Amino acid sequence: MAPAPERQLTVRAIITGFVLGAVLAPCNIYTGLKIGFSFNMSIAAALLSYAWWNSLHHFGAAKHWGLLENNINQTAASSAASILSAGLVAPIPALALLTDYKFTYPVLTLWVFTVSFVGIACALAVRRQMLDREALPFPNGVATAETITEIYSHGKEAAARVKMLLGAGLLSGGIFLFNAFVYKIPSLGLPASWGFKAPANVAAKGLDRVSWRALGMEIQPSLLLLGFGAIVGPRVGISLLLGTIIAWMLLPGPLLAHGWAQPALDGASWYTVMLEWLLWPGVSLMVAGALTSFALSMVKIFKSKLSGNKGVGSDPEASEADEIANAPGGVRYFPKKWFVLMLAVGFVGCVIAQQWIFSIPLWLGTIAFGLSFLLAVVAARVSGETGIPPIGALGKITQVTFGFLTPTTNPASFMTANLMAANVTGGAAGQCSDMLHDLKTGKLIGASLRGQVVAQIFGILAGSLAGCAAYMILIPNPQEMLLTEKWPAPAVATWKAVAEVLAEGLDTIPHGCGPAVVVAIVIGVVLACLEALLPQQRRHWVPSASSLGFAFIIPPFISLGIFVGAMLRVVAERLWKHWSAKYLIVLAAGLVAGESLAGVVQAIVSFFQP
């Protein structure tokens, strides 16, 4: 008699993923607004649930927590944690800055859920093409499948990873709360005397010397930054350092001398006054690099299609996974009527929400919904090959597209339609990419597609509820809090800048920025071309255009902290290669999650204080 199939879609799997997703979603909201990065939470959710349920099972208090049940959990938690792609760290705050639009919690939650639901429908529409016919790698999904399989075959090692994750989180969060509530830990920085002599026009205002430390060249006691540096690696870290040196050490002198930037007097923030000018070349560099990389990847994909092969997307494990998928309840089976129903609900909900909340015309909302599927194909293709969804680049494309489609009679209405219609397409593409990575995991381990779709829906519900609450608690006053040294919000700055230029023209760019923007665009295009044309083993020598531009927008201490973390990773991989392969990313993820959660706790305490 054949053994009973392993349980997958259980109540406890959904509840576990829902709870973990609600805890992890605020982490990504915090880091997205703080430093512009987010982290895939699939592996963290799988490890945490494994430790919890199998510990209870060890004492006879729960049934065994199986591999496929854990996959449902990580699918829900991952979709919740990726809720920031629905606009919470980019177009939604940008709208608040430009129009002073004030969301209520129920409306914001409904909007974010609707955008994410469209992303699920997009993923189901392109799933068979991306996972079955083209068998794209989707590296994050493969990594999660390998990790889940490994922890069920090496229980002791899984326990050690969980201890590492939790220990790093407690350490990082504890240091943050100690620094916030008990004792202010001093920063490490250059001597106050290091800097440059103030230009004559600045000296006339009473400032003889400008210190690099005053400009932000210091390392603050943040283990989150070290953890992110370890995750992103040396190429991003070094690129951030290079961009920081250019933007915050070399450019301030000439900017002050020409009067293009004003000195920070009477306690003003140097970051705030310099950002007004540095924002534009930084955004230009990022956008040019992202769009060029995107265009080159599309050319590569098109050539691969013409040649009739699968290219880099070929997956040697696909045939085995396909056999598993053909089993009852396997990866491929999903009722067509369910998909049609989801598509209809997504379309009606999306179009009505745009019209009801933002007064976006029904015809424009319909175009936004249709574009979501077109750009979801692009996002899935790029993410499937590289592991990185090109949401930033796609966001700019949709903003420009809707800039041409939307009437410009009223600047506020124009910017609202521009940002929020683009929010639909970009947010749906982001959720689509996340879901396809999860479905890749399910495909490799033989999970139920129907179960994963249900888990994904519960996940975006958890993410919408927790993520929107975290956003409103962290940023109760966007006008005063965002684009500051405490909350740089790089993605917000980018979306805001593009919307302003489309609405008001190039006159919004500060004096003297024109040539700098042109130079930044050229550099972004050149770096992206070099990265695409060089052999794989030499690409890491090319600075990242996105990271270079990023360093112009975020405070220098963030770039320096990430650089130090990246260098610590290099040292660890050289000295303890075997240990690093197993535990380094887990340790780094714990540092990021711990301080992020502590930051949310601090915001909650401040929110309820009189």
XYZ file of N, CA and C in Angstrom, residues 19-41 44 48 77 80-84 88-89 165 169 224 228 463 466-471 474 487 589-601:
177
model
N 1.958 34.788 10.189
C 2.576 35.451 11.344
C 4.008 35.867 11.028
N 4.785 34.945 10.449
C 6.169 35.289 10.118
C 6.219 36.418 9.088
N 5.311 36.375 8.117
C 5.271 37.444 7.121
C 4.930 38.786 7.744
N 3.999 38.768 8.716
C 3.628 40.010 9.393
C 4.779 40.563 10.215
N 5.657 39.687 10.694
C 6.835 40.133 11.457
C 7.934 40.620 10.521
N 8.111 39.917 9.395
C 9.230 40.219 8.502
C 8.934 41.377 7.540
N 7.661 41.607 7.197
C 7.328 42.699 6.275
C 7.799 44.060 6.785
N 7.590 44.390 8.072
C 8.103 45.678 8.551
C 9.618 45.814 8.449
N 10.338 44.688 8.495
C 11.799 44.751 8.333
C 12.166 45.335 6.980
N 11.500 44.846 5.925
C 11.800 45.353 4.586
C 11.297 46.777 4.380
N 10.180 47.140 5.020
C 9.716 48.528 4.940
C 10.759 49.450 5.583
N 11.260 49.037 6.741
C 12.262 49.829 7.461
C 13.532 49.999 6.631
N 14.073 48.894 6.126
C 15.327 48.980 5.371
C 15.127 49.662 4.022
N 13.952 49.474 3.416
C 13.685 50.141 2.148
C 13.677 51.651 2.280
N 13.090 52.163 3.359
C 13.062 53.605 3.586
C 14.389 54.121 4.131
N 15.104 53.266 4.849
C 16.349 53.694 5.493
C 17.515 53.707 4.515
N 17.707 52.591 3.799
C 18.887 52.491 2.939
C 18.571 52.074 1.509
N 17.289 51.842 1.194
C 16.931 51.536 -0.181
C 17.121 50.096 -0.592
N 17.369 49.198 0.358
C 17.545 47.783 0.059
C 16.452 46.978 0.736
N 16.167 45.803 0.188
C 15.282 44.850 0.847
C 15.942 43.478 0.764
N 15.353 42.515 1.468
C 15.995 41.208 1.583
C 14.954 40.124 1.373
N 15.291 39.083 0.597
C 14.403 37.943 0.411
C 14.330 37.132 1.706
N 13.122 36.954 2.225
C 12.936 36.352 3.544
C 12.563 34.871 3.497
N 14.937 32.630 5.716
C 14.757 32.952 7.133
C 13.452 32.369 7.651
N 13.146 29.510 10.637
C 12.443 29.831 11.883
C 11.286 28.869 12.129
N 5.181 33.760 3.803
C 6.051 34.736 4.466
C 6.821 35.570 3.456
N 4.575 38.143 1.829
C 4.298 39.229 2.779
C 5.492 40.165 2.883
N 6.686 39.602 2.972
C 7.886 40.422 3.142
C 8.186 41.262 1.911
N 7.741 40.804 0.737
C 8.005 41.551 -0.497
C 6.914 42.586 -0.777
N 6.058 42.878 0.212
C 4.942 43.797 0.006
C 5.431 45.210 -0.295
N 6.672 45.527 0.055
C 7.192 46.871 -0.229
C 7.196 47.173 -1.721
N 5.114 50.940 -1.084
C 5.253 51.526 0.246
C 6.568 52.253 0.474
N 7.577 51.984 -0.340
C 8.858 52.676 -0.154
C 9.233 53.493 -1.381
N 21.012 32.709 13.274
C 20.055 33.720 12.839
C 19.474 34.472 14.028
N 20.246 38.340 15.358
C 19.127 39.267 15.466
C 19.030 39.900 16.840
N 23.080 46.528 11.220
C 22.265 46.339 10.013
C 23.079 46.660 8.765
N 24.018 44.115 5.707
C 23.698 44.344 4.301
C 24.959 44.341 3.445
N 1.121 40.892 4.584
C 2.050 41.975 4.267
C 1.357 43.319 4.175
N 0.395 44.352 7.899
C 1.552 44.692 8.730
C 2.429 45.757 8.084
N 2.619 45.666 6.758
C 3.489 46.624 6.073
C 2.934 48.032 6.102
N 1.620 48.175 5.873
C 1.011 49.508 5.897
C 1.022 50.087 7.304
N 0.791 49.229 8.295
C 0.860 49.701 9.681
C 2.274 50.171 10.010
N 3.269 49.404 9.581
C 4.666 49.779 9.843
C 5.003 51.102 9.159
N 4.566 51.265 7.911
C 4.848 52.508 7.184
C 4.241 53.708 7.896
N 6.157 54.287 11.206
C 7.522 54.774 10.992
C 7.533 56.198 10.440
N 15.853 59.352 7.383
C 15.078 58.562 6.422
C 15.390 59.046 5.002
N 21.730 38.040 7.601
C 20.274 38.212 7.606
C 19.768 38.476 9.022
N 20.358 37.812 10.008
C 19.972 38.056 11.394
C 20.292 39.473 11.836
N 21.449 39.979 11.432
C 21.811 41.358 11.779
C 20.835 42.360 11.175
N 20.424 42.104 9.931
C 19.488 43.005 9.260
C 18.111 42.942 9.920
N 17.602 41.720 10.122
C 16.257 41.566 10.673
C 16.180 42.089 12.105
N 17.226 41.838 12.903
C 17.198 42.256 14.303
C 17.098 43.761 14.461
N 17.957 44.510 13.767
C 17.916 45.964 13.891
C 16.660 46.536 13.242
N 16.187 45.919 12.163
C 14.962 46.402 11.524
C 13.782 46.294 12.478
N 13.638 45.136 13.118
C 12.538 44.957 14.065
C 12.680 45.900 15.252
N 13.920 46.085 15.715
C 14.149 47.019 16.824
C 13.777 48.444 16.408
N 14.069 48.808 15.151
C 13.689 50.129 14.668
C 12.181 50.315 14.644
N 11.458 49.251 14.268
C 9.998 49.314 14.286
C 9.496 49.456 15.724
N 10.113 48.712 16.657
C 9.732 48.804 18.068
C 9.943 50.234 18.579
